[in-house]
């Protein structure tokens, strides 16, 4: 497998790990107010208003989706018109086979519009987010897809506050864990020790639920 | 977090984020339970029945079925309609309820979408094998054929159906897979075996939950929901046009598209309830699929059941009012003819039985809902049977009137599709997160 390499370029990050989305959002807003540049946040679920707080613009994928839909619609028309009118009109019962039967092309045009929009948009989404089968993820916390929310700050960027101040601010905002030189990793690089720990916590939780 | 005090929480049991992960990942990370093995074995046996009866059909020919020149659609298209109808709830739940911002959908949309996809697989078997020469199943595609430049006929609703169903299947698959990616990533990051790490890593496509990805992801999900909504409505509309554009009394009615769509949603919710009530019990998901969820779904059943019932009555009244003898006869024959038992079974199951959901007790008692959901499934199968067989068995020419009864091969294929459906569903319940973890985590503290 190849690496995703958004984070893996030997970069070091200052990270604050939160266990509550409201606290994370508040921390992002506070850091932004103080002029700290945030690299990105990693959350197990979509946190509302987080993208606005981070200053991200709404994605342009919708325009792409519209264009794909238009292409699908035109393809549907071209397909039906070429086959049934231009190339080989099937005259059944003397009924006309020209542009006047346009209405019976509508279902196919409609279905192809939807098909092209869906596939076009999802493919664009994967391309834009650098997702493909077999690519390796890069994580800052093993639990960022479980219950941890990671706020990452790129150490190479110049910040208005010192590293120490940022760490203190993150703690004050309720981060359960802070680290000023965290490197990205992927699960294939995780130590066996960590795996055993997770396995243990998993087993205890199973027992608990069974007792209930 | 938004809270409305008059509402019950959407997730009960005071679950934390990690509880959600652990509960949903438990079946994936542990060995299957004896009840899973039992269900899976039964499903595989039925799947073998499907394989056997289909093989016999191909080997011996369509003559193994009792379809004839009057009733040329028989059980086959009845079953096709039945499965396509069931396939409507999944996308309805995840698309239309997303647009309506109904948050209770989040705990059930994953399994409902899975059900949709498997049901469409089952449905596709019927028209393909009805062709007789299944190896020529690609002929309805718009390909230049080998015997000249004859193309498919775009004026035919049967061709629209090919486009509609294949679009529906592929868009539903994409929608389902997109929703699965963050959850597959969760399983990947908890993986303790090499195989699980590899396969879930492969399908997670490097997802790491960055805020940028989530922003785009949500927009994509919203647009997919937006385009899936008319898609769901279009599919059964087009299926209904297979009938409505013909000139057969009993089929040739303009009410068919909305009536079929309501019926599809009705049967789909019936099947979702049947499956979820089992899954909830076997997998201990009572905290995620609460009685609130069941109640909301029974309300949909009540509404769509009533719409369907209204359509039956309207159809009858319009036939009586039309002054068109053949139409009048078709409907009188349905009610009092040789297939009256099927008609009244349908009326009872679809119009009368769901009316019990006016009572709060009925809406919140799982075992009772389970019984009604089975009745709904039976009723909707009979609806298709009534529409197809009673309209065809007595046509304009009394000399070609026949009775139609299915052979063991037709029954076997139908039972076999349940095998296919449940085999897929059991595999899904073992290998993929049955509840959408990422979405449920967003509503864990909500009351809405």
XYZ file of C-alpha atoms in Angstrom:
660
model
C 0.000 0.000 0.000
C 1.126 3.550 -0.641
C 1.075 6.304 1.942
C -1.481 9.049 1.916
C 1.269 11.531 2.877
C -0.754 14.537 3.820
C 0.752 14.465 7.273
C 3.537 11.943 6.915
C 6.246 14.228 5.498
C 8.223 14.009 8.750
C 6.192 16.922 10.029
C 5.770 17.530 13.723
C 2.510 18.727 15.130
C 1.336 20.288 18.328
C -1.819 18.446 19.183
C -4.548 18.760 21.754
C -6.859 15.777 22.203
C -10.414 16.416 23.348
C -13.204 14.086 24.326
C -16.039 16.530 23.781
C -16.982 18.229 20.532
C -18.214 21.421 22.252
C -14.875 21.834 24.003
C -13.033 21.278 20.720
C -15.143 23.882 18.969
C -14.581 26.353 21.791
C -10.838 25.699 21.720
C -10.727 26.274 17.958
C -12.560 29.576 18.332
C -10.295 30.739 21.165
C -7.117 29.807 19.297
C -8.380 31.530 16.157
C -9.155 34.681 18.160
C -5.586 34.730 19.461
C -4.327 34.423 15.898
C -3.030 30.853 16.077
C -3.057 29.072 12.726
C -4.670 25.643 13.033
C -3.591 22.927 10.601
C -6.724 20.776 10.798
C -8.965 18.915 13.230
C -9.656 15.184 13.227
C -12.954 13.964 14.629
C -14.795 10.631 14.702
C -17.996 12.303 13.523
C -18.903 15.550 11.756
C -18.821 18.400 14.275
C -21.196 21.131 13.221
C -19.797 24.630 12.684
C -16.250 23.284 12.985
C -15.518 23.946 9.312
C -16.738 27.529 9.676
C -14.690 27.975 12.839
C -11.601 26.734 10.993
C -12.365 29.160 8.187
C -12.991 26.575 5.471
C -15.055 27.604 2.501
C -17.965 25.530 1.378
C -16.780 22.959 -1.114
C -17.226 23.530 -4.839
C -18.128 19.879 -5.408
C -21.732 20.929 -5.970
C -20.778 22.778 -9.159
C -18.984 19.666 -10.378
C -22.042 17.613 -9.494
C -24.250 19.925 -11.514
C -21.982 19.673 -14.548
C -21.953 15.871 -14.265
C -25.729 15.879 -14.068
C -25.957 18.050 -17.161
C -23.626 15.714 -19.006
C -25.771 12.745 -17.925
C -28.938 14.411 -19.124
C -27.429 15.237 -22.515
C -26.000 11.719 -22.821
C -29.433 10.272 -22.152
C -30.961 12.407 -24.875
C -28.163 11.718 -27.343
C -28.382 7.991 -26.706
C -32.124 7.784 -27.239
C -32.262 10.266 -30.124
C -29.361 8.733 -32.028
C -30.522 5.141 -31.635
C -34.259 5.589 -32.125
C -34.469 8.553 -34.472
C -31.213 8.951 -36.413
C -29.733 5.483 -36.774
C -32.628 3.044 -36.910
C -36.148 4.373 -36.325
C -38.462 1.562 -35.264
C -41.781 2.414 -36.882
C -44.414 0.495 -34.943
C -48.054 0.827 -36.005
C -47.160 3.766 -38.249
C -46.452 5.963 -35.249
C -43.915 8.762 -35.706
C -40.354 8.274 -34.519
C -38.852 11.749 -34.410
C -38.387 14.600 -31.948
C -42.129 14.509 -31.214
C -41.620 11.355 -29.109
C -39.243 13.334 -26.903
C -41.411 12.682 -23.834
C -40.645 8.975 -23.880
C -36.930 9.803 -23.735
C -37.410 11.675 -20.452
C -37.205 8.667 -18.084
C -33.860 7.588 -19.517
C -32.542 11.165 -19.492
C -33.643 11.499 -15.885
C -32.030 8.245 -14.741
C -28.755 9.054 -16.481
C -28.734 12.535 -14.915
C -28.917 10.936 -11.472
C -26.381 8.243 -12.323
C -23.801 10.679 -13.673
C -24.322 13.135 -10.799
C -23.904 10.470 -8.131
C -20.845 8.814 -9.620
C -19.236 12.042 -10.822
C -19.594 13.706 -7.467
C -18.372 10.752 -5.440
C -15.350 10.280 -7.710
C -14.548 13.999 -7.421
C -14.947 13.747 -3.658
C -12.489 10.853 -3.480
C -10.010 12.654 -5.697
C -10.272 15.895 -3.753
C -9.903 14.161 -0.382
C -7.055 11.968 -1.715
C -8.910 8.756 -1.059
C -8.336 5.605 -3.011
C -8.423 1.909 -2.263
C -5.213 0.680 -0.746
C -3.929 4.028 0.424
C -2.618 4.132 3.988
C -4.246 6.447 6.443
C -2.252 8.916 8.527
C -3.444 9.378 12.047
C -2.440 11.550 14.960
C -4.316 9.462 17.508
C -5.339 5.866 17.312
C -8.727 6.824 18.717
C -9.526 9.726 16.388
C -12.073 7.549 14.611
C -13.439 6.283 17.916
C -13.939 8.902 20.624
C -11.029 11.340 20.470
C -11.032 14.688 18.724
C -7.640 15.953 17.659
C -6.728 19.587 17.147
C -3.514 19.769 15.138
C -1.185 22.739 14.746
C 1.706 22.570 12.283
C 4.994 23.230 14.114
C 6.633 24.599 10.946
C 4.201 27.488 10.738
C 4.975 30.761 12.516
C 2.479 31.334 15.282
C 1.505 34.431 17.209
C 1.898 32.556 20.484
C 4.788 30.497 21.766
C 4.488 26.728 21.795
C 4.277 26.713 25.571
C 1.408 29.196 25.583
C -0.492 27.160 23.009
C -0.114 23.993 25.080
C -1.343 25.782 28.175
C -4.252 27.259 26.306
C -5.231 23.809 24.990
C -5.129 22.397 28.528
C -7.212 25.298 29.788
C -9.771 24.577 27.075
C -10.170 21.059 28.417
C -7.803 18.959 26.299
C -7.319 15.585 27.955
C -3.906 15.172 26.376
C -1.445 17.584 24.778
C 1.752 16.942 22.871
C 4.071 19.431 21.173
C 5.895 17.092 18.800
C 3.491 14.487 17.585
C 4.250 12.713 14.336
C 1.640 11.150 12.136
C 1.527 7.373 11.940
C -0.620 4.710 10.373
C -2.022 1.587 11.916
C 0.546 -0.665 10.299
C 3.200 1.253 12.254
C 1.473 0.867 15.611
C 3.281 -1.189 18.209
C 1.985 -4.557 19.330
C 1.795 -3.213 22.891
C -0.802 -0.683 21.931
C -2.792 -3.339 20.103
C -2.907 -5.599 23.161
C -4.135 -2.697 25.261
C -6.989 -2.043 22.880
C -7.849 -5.718 22.753
C -8.018 -5.838 26.558
C -10.268 -2.804 26.877
C -12.471 -4.314 24.199
C -12.839 -7.586 26.095
C -13.734 -5.941 29.403
C -16.405 -3.895 27.709
C -17.936 -7.040 26.224
C -18.172 -8.610 29.661
C -19.801 -5.525 31.097
C -22.495 -5.431 28.460
C -23.222 -9.097 28.932
C -23.798 -8.611 32.676
C -26.353 -5.900 31.945
C -26.611 20.124 21.647
C -30.274 20.618 20.952
C -32.771 19.301 23.471
C -36.542 19.366 23.391
C -37.939 18.310 26.740
C -41.077 16.695 25.413
C -39.029 14.275 23.333
C -37.288 11.089 24.435
C -33.547 10.827 23.826
C -32.603 9.172 20.535
C -30.033 6.919 22.184
C -30.837 5.557 25.628
C -28.647 3.947 28.273
C -26.314 6.951 28.756
C -23.903 5.756 26.075
C -20.559 7.476 25.568
C -18.782 7.779 22.215
C -16.578 4.789 22.972
C -19.591 2.745 24.108
C -21.125 3.263 20.671
C -17.926 2.074 19.010
C -17.609 -0.965 21.260
C -21.250 -1.986 20.965
C -21.353 -1.683 17.188
C -17.957 -3.309 16.614
C -18.643 -6.253 18.942
C -20.130 -8.602 16.308
C -17.285 -7.783 13.910
C -14.520 -8.328 16.433
C -15.872 -11.437 18.111
C -16.800 -14.886 16.878
C -20.353 -15.240 15.565
C -22.970 -16.316 18.096
C -24.883 -19.626 17.828
C -28.021 -17.732 16.773
C -26.032 -16.151 13.924
C -24.855 -19.604 12.778
C -28.380 -20.978 12.967
C -29.886 -18.148 10.922
C -27.010 -18.187 8.460
C -27.306 -21.942 7.917
C -31.020 -21.725 7.185
C -30.355 -18.873 4.763
C -27.637 -20.842 2.961
C -29.940 -23.863 2.625
C -32.549 -21.611 0.992
C -29.842 -20.135 -1.203
C -29.082 -23.653 -2.422
C -32.787 -24.076 -3.190
C -32.516 -20.929 -5.322
C -29.482 -22.256 -7.140
C -31.204 -25.607 -7.754
C -34.496 -24.239 -9.024
C -32.798 -21.650 -11.223
C -30.513 -24.310 -12.666
C -33.546 -26.498 -13.371
C -35.318 -23.552 -15.040
C -32.357 -22.901 -17.306
C -31.797 -26.584 -18.038
C -35.397 -27.534 -18.723
C -36.787 -24.153 -19.841
C -39.560 -21.798 -18.793
C -42.012 -24.672 -19.251
C -41.141 -25.661 -15.690
C -43.189 -22.646 -14.648
C -46.940 -22.499 -15.029
C -46.951 -19.165 -16.827
C -48.892 -19.378 -20.079
C -50.036 -17.111 -22.881
C -52.807 -15.526 -20.785
C -51.010 -15.244 -17.449
C -47.555 -14.608 -18.865
C -46.265 -12.789 -15.786
C -47.381 -15.037 -12.900
C -45.336 -15.424 -9.733
C -42.239 -14.268 -11.493
C -43.106 -10.610 -11.942
C -45.084 -10.681 -8.695
C -41.862 -11.571 -6.916
C -39.905 -8.996 -8.885
C -42.340 -6.268 -7.821
C -42.318 -7.558 -4.267
C -38.545 -7.316 -3.941
C -38.237 -4.004 -5.744
C -40.889 -2.604 -3.409
C -38.954 -3.812 -0.374
C -35.914 -2.139 -1.808
C -37.562 1.238 -1.437
C -37.392 1.778 2.296
C -33.625 2.003 2.577
C -33.079 4.943 0.309
C -36.284 6.535 1.536
C -34.988 6.408 5.099
C -31.535 7.680 4.291
C -32.471 10.224 1.616
C -35.944 11.606 2.228
C -35.657 11.506 6.001
C -32.271 13.230 5.731
C -33.857 16.053 3.764
C -36.643 16.221 6.362
C -33.986 16.264 9.105
C -35.487 13.289 10.914
C -32.636 12.297 13.195
C -34.155 8.985 14.245
C -33.158 7.664 10.843
C -29.486 7.565 11.880
C -29.680 4.335 13.885
C -31.518 2.423 11.193
C -30.375 3.816 7.852
C -27.345 1.534 7.462
C -29.284 -1.708 7.764
C -32.184 -0.363 5.712
C -29.818 0.604 2.884
C -28.170 -2.808 3.031
C -31.619 -4.348 2.803
C -32.372 -2.198 -0.244
C -29.334 -3.420 -2.097
C -29.930 -7.087 -1.306
C -33.606 -6.781 -2.214
C -32.733 -5.293 -5.605
C -30.335 -8.212 -6.222
C -33.210 -10.589 -5.506
C -35.545 -8.607 -7.749
C -33.129 -8.621 -10.678
C -33.117 -12.429 -10.770
C -36.747 -12.614 -11.886
C -36.851 -10.640 -15.148
C -33.432 -12.036 -16.073
C -34.550 -15.646 -15.761
C -37.943 -14.920 -17.217
C -36.172 -14.150 -20.468
C -35.638 -17.877 -20.738
C -32.148 -17.470 -22.097
C -30.454 -15.827 -19.175
C -27.115 -15.750 -20.981
C -28.658 -13.152 -23.303
C -29.537 -10.977 -20.314
C -27.458 -8.119 -21.712
C -29.842 -7.613 -24.634
C -31.908 -4.891 -22.953
C -28.775 -2.760 -22.748
C -28.351 -0.140 -25.472
C -25.708 -2.063 -27.404
C -25.529 -2.420 -31.177
C -26.605 -5.987 -31.753
C -24.941 -8.549 -33.919
C -27.789 -9.002 -36.428
C -27.954 -5.472 -37.762
C -28.302 -2.014 -36.365
C -31.467 -2.651 -34.401
C -31.376 -0.825 -31.081
C -33.439 -1.070 -27.929
C -36.787 0.740 -28.031
C -36.745 3.890 -25.932
C -40.528 4.179 -26.128
C -40.911 1.073 -23.988
C -41.468 1.322 -20.236
C -39.712 -2.027 -19.877
C -36.544 -0.380 -21.134
C -37.059 2.577 -18.775
C -37.250 -0.029 -16.040
C -33.845 -1.418 -17.001
C -32.362 2.060 -16.671
C -34.280 2.888 -13.499
C -33.445 -0.282 -11.602
C -29.785 -0.373 -12.594
C -29.385 3.314 -11.709
C -31.160 2.734 -8.433
C -28.941 -0.205 -7.553
C -25.705 1.563 -8.398
C -26.610 4.868 -6.722
C -27.812 3.025 -3.603
C -24.556 1.085 -3.505
C -22.528 4.289 -3.747
C -24.618 5.986 -1.073
C -24.276 2.985 1.219
C -20.540 2.660 0.698
C -19.939 6.371 1.244
C -21.786 6.143 4.559
C -19.734 3.088 5.523
C -16.298 4.635 4.970
C -15.908 6.461 8.333
C -17.179 3.390 10.181
C -14.883 1.052 8.285
C -12.061 3.393 9.322
C -13.149 2.992 12.950
C -12.968 -0.790 12.651
C -9.589 -0.473 10.921
C -8.141 1.610 13.754
C -9.305 -0.938 16.316
C -8.174 -3.909 14.260
C -6.069 -6.451 16.105
C -5.580 -9.010 13.361
C -3.587 -8.577 10.184
C -6.441 -9.615 7.910
C -8.887 -7.188 9.464
C -6.311 -4.406 9.384
C -5.687 -5.037 5.698
C -9.281 -5.417 4.487
C -10.823 -2.641 6.510
C -7.809 -0.491 5.685
C -8.331 -1.262 2.010
C -11.985 -0.260 2.039
C -11.556 2.724 4.379
C -9.568 4.426 1.593
C -7.311 6.237 4.037
C -10.117 8.030 5.841
C -8.855 9.941 8.875
C -11.790 12.156 9.790
C -10.216 15.533 9.121
C -12.535 18.512 9.362
C -11.914 19.277 5.688
C -12.983 15.781 4.642
C -16.042 15.893 6.861
C -17.085 19.228 5.356
C -16.956 17.810 1.844
C -18.405 14.505 2.950
C -21.498 16.144 4.373
C -22.095 18.152 1.218
C -21.722 15.016 -0.917
C -24.119 13.118 1.361
C -26.657 15.932 1.144
C -26.507 16.109 -2.647
C -26.739 12.325 -2.908
C -29.800 12.460 -0.674
C -31.229 15.232 -2.819
C -30.864 13.262 -6.044
C -31.817 9.940 -4.480
C -35.173 11.317 -3.400
C -36.581 11.774 -6.912
C -34.766 8.570 -7.866
C -36.683 6.501 -5.290
C -39.949 8.004 -6.463
C -39.040 7.490 -10.116
C -38.146 3.813 -9.789
C -41.497 2.543 -8.671
C -43.261 5.073 -10.871
C -41.517 3.519 -13.851
C -42.218 0.004 -12.558
C -45.902 0.957 -12.375
C -45.743 2.207 -15.971
C -44.903 -1.350 -17.053
C -48.555 -1.939 -16.228
C -50.213 1.445 -16.603
C -49.119 2.046 -20.211
C -50.705 -1.212 -21.335
C -54.366 -1.468 -22.347
C -55.252 -4.336 -19.997
C -58.319 -3.584 -17.831
C -57.135 -3.422 -14.229
C -53.706 -2.151 -15.276
C -54.577 0.783 -17.473
C -55.038 3.381 -14.720
C -53.410 6.730 -14.066
C -53.427 6.167 -10.311
C -50.688 3.539 -10.562
C -47.542 5.654 -10.082
C -48.411 7.263 -6.701
C -50.171 4.110 -5.585
C -47.162 1.934 -6.363
C -44.757 4.336 -4.688
C -46.844 4.375 -1.501
C -47.106 0.588 -1.651
C -43.341 0.279 -2.084
C -42.656 2.447 0.946
C -45.258 0.502 2.886
C -43.746 -2.890 2.075
C -40.219 -1.578 2.537
C -40.977 -0.362 6.034
C -42.688 -3.663 6.765
C -39.501 -5.533 5.890
C -37.269 -3.021 7.720
C -39.348 -3.557 10.856
C -39.199 -7.340 10.525
C -35.420 -7.294 10.156
C -34.704 -4.633 12.761
C -36.866 -6.249 15.393
C -34.862 -9.445 14.979
C -31.491 -7.685 14.782
C -32.288 -5.484 17.777
C -33.157 -8.504 19.859
C -30.331 -10.776 18.750
C -27.615 -8.106 18.875
C -28.855 -6.283 21.995
C -29.319 -2.939 20.267
C -32.335 -1.834 22.288
C -30.513 1.338 23.343
C -29.965 2.396 19.735
C -33.142 1.154 18.102
C -35.517 2.298 20.804
C -39.281 2.007 20.933
C -39.279 5.622 19.687
C -37.765 4.377 16.440
C -40.287 1.591 16.168
C -43.091 4.023 16.825
C -41.894 6.407 14.137
C -41.721 3.557 11.622
C -45.160 2.242 12.505
C -46.521 5.722 11.845
C -45.055 5.568 8.345
C -46.673 2.125 7.934
C -49.999 3.524 9.069
C -49.798 6.452 6.660
C -48.661 4.534 3.605
C -51.007 1.622 4.395
C -53.889 4.051 4.414
C -52.741 5.608 1.126
C -52.582 2.154 -0.427
C -56.027 1.296 0.946
C -57.404 4.529 -0.425
C -55.918 3.655 -3.803
C -57.639 0.232 -3.797
C -60.976 1.853 -3.111
C -60.425 4.687 -5.598
C -59.490 2.189 -8.286
C -62.691 0.299 -7.652
C -64.878 3.405 -7.598
C -63.333 4.746 -10.793
C -63.874 1.380 -12.506
C -67.518 1.392 -11.445
C -67.925 5.011 -12.541
C -66.093 4.604 -15.855
C -69.009 2.966 -17.648
C -66.413 0.763 -19.317
C -67.659 -2.800 -19.138
C -64.300 -4.564 -19.274
C -62.821 -2.410 -16.523
C -65.896 -3.037 -14.381
C -65.632 -6.760 -14.973
C -61.930 -6.827 -14.125
C -62.614 -5.321 -10.723
C -65.718 -7.372 -9.985
C -63.707 -10.448 -10.905
C -60.985 -9.444 -8.470
C -63.437 -9.105 -5.613
C -65.733 -12.041 -6.282
C -63.997 -14.159 -8.932
C -61.898 -17.290 -8.436
C -59.050 -15.252 -6.939
C -61.270 -13.437 -4.426
C -59.351 -15.084 -1.571
C -56.197 -13.313 -2.728
C -58.013 -9.995 -3.042
C -59.498 -10.158 0.445
C -56.185 -11.307 1.947
C -54.629 -8.224 0.391
C -57.413 -5.962 1.669
C -57.107 -7.342 5.169
C -53.312 -7.248 5.343
C -52.777 -3.836 3.791
C -55.835 -1.811 4.625
C -57.276 -3.261 7.834
C -54.321 -4.694 9.772
C -52.113 -1.552 9.873
C -54.997 0.467 11.318
C -54.154 -1.033 14.733
C -51.274 1.416 14.796
C -53.666 4.165 15.785
C -53.198 2.729 19.261
C -50.103 3.777 21.190
C -49.817 0.311 22.729
C -49.623 -1.294 19.283
C -46.977 1.205 18.158
C -44.690 0.524 21.108
C -44.987 -3.248 21.645
C -42.194 -4.977 19.710
C -43.686 -8.486 19.430
C -46.965 -7.073 18.171
C -45.225 -4.827 15.633
C -43.325 -7.901 14.465
C -46.551 -9.772 13.741
C -48.050 -6.815 11.889
C -44.841 -6.346 9.888
C -45.082 -9.955 8.697
C -48.739 -9.401 7.781
C -47.727 -6.313 5.802
C -45.113 -8.314 3.902
C -47.670 -10.986 3.050
C -50.251 -8.373 2.065
C -47.911 -6.581 -0.287
C -46.963 -9.818 -2.009
C -50.662 -10.490 -2.537
C -51.200 -6.977 -3.870
C -48.812 -7.689 -6.753
C -50.294 -11.128 -7.243
C -53.801 -9.668 -7.439
C -52.795 -6.915 -9.858
C -50.912 -9.260 -12.165
C -52.791 -12.536 -12.085
C -56.414 -11.420 -11.723
C -56.007 -8.861 -14.513
C -54.472 -11.398 -16.875
C -56.298 -14.646 -16.265
C -59.535 -13.446 -17.846
C -58.904 -11.183 -20.807
C -61.137 -9.906 -23.625
C -61.520 -13.336 -25.184
C -63.324 -15.873 -22.926
C -61.816 -18.803 -24.853
C -58.401 -17.871 -23.459
C -59.517 -17.638 -19.835
C -57.327 -19.783 -17.583
C -56.509 -20.394 -13.970
C -52.928 -20.015 -12.897
C -51.173 -21.831 -10.070
C -47.458 -21.788 -9.440
C -45.311 -24.918 -9.806
C -42.802 -26.057 -7.208
C -40.066 -24.463 -9.302
C -41.670 -21.030 -9.083
C -42.257 -21.440 -5.338
C -38.686 -22.668 -4.936
C -37.237 -19.643 -6.704
C -39.282 -17.315 -4.521
C -38.232 -19.045 -1.288
C -34.697 -19.164 -2.629
C -34.555 -15.401 -3.012
C -35.217 -15.178 0.733
C -32.139 -17.348 1.102
C -30.102 -14.945 -1.009
C -31.488 -11.955 0.866
C -30.813 -13.357 4.323
C -27.412 -14.799 3.426
C -26.353 -11.330 2.326
C -27.903 -9.786 5.410
C -26.191 -12.176 7.831
C -22.841 -11.573 6.140
C -23.446 -7.845 6.404
C -24.304 -8.133 10.120
C -21.085 -10.075 10.734
C -18.615 -8.050 8.705
C -19.880 -4.471 8.655
C -21.115 -2.071 11.333
C -24.895 -2.484 11.389
C -25.413 0.934 12.957
C -23.910 4.101 11.535
C -21.489 4.905 14.358
C -20.365 8.296 13.083
C -23.910 9.588 12.737
C -25.165 8.084 15.991
C -22.292 9.775 17.832
C -23.609 13.165 16.699
C -27.035 12.572 18.242
C -25.984 10.812 21.400
C -26.940 13.766 23.565
C -29.856 14.962 21.468
C -33.516 14.812 22.233
C -35.297 15.448 19.008
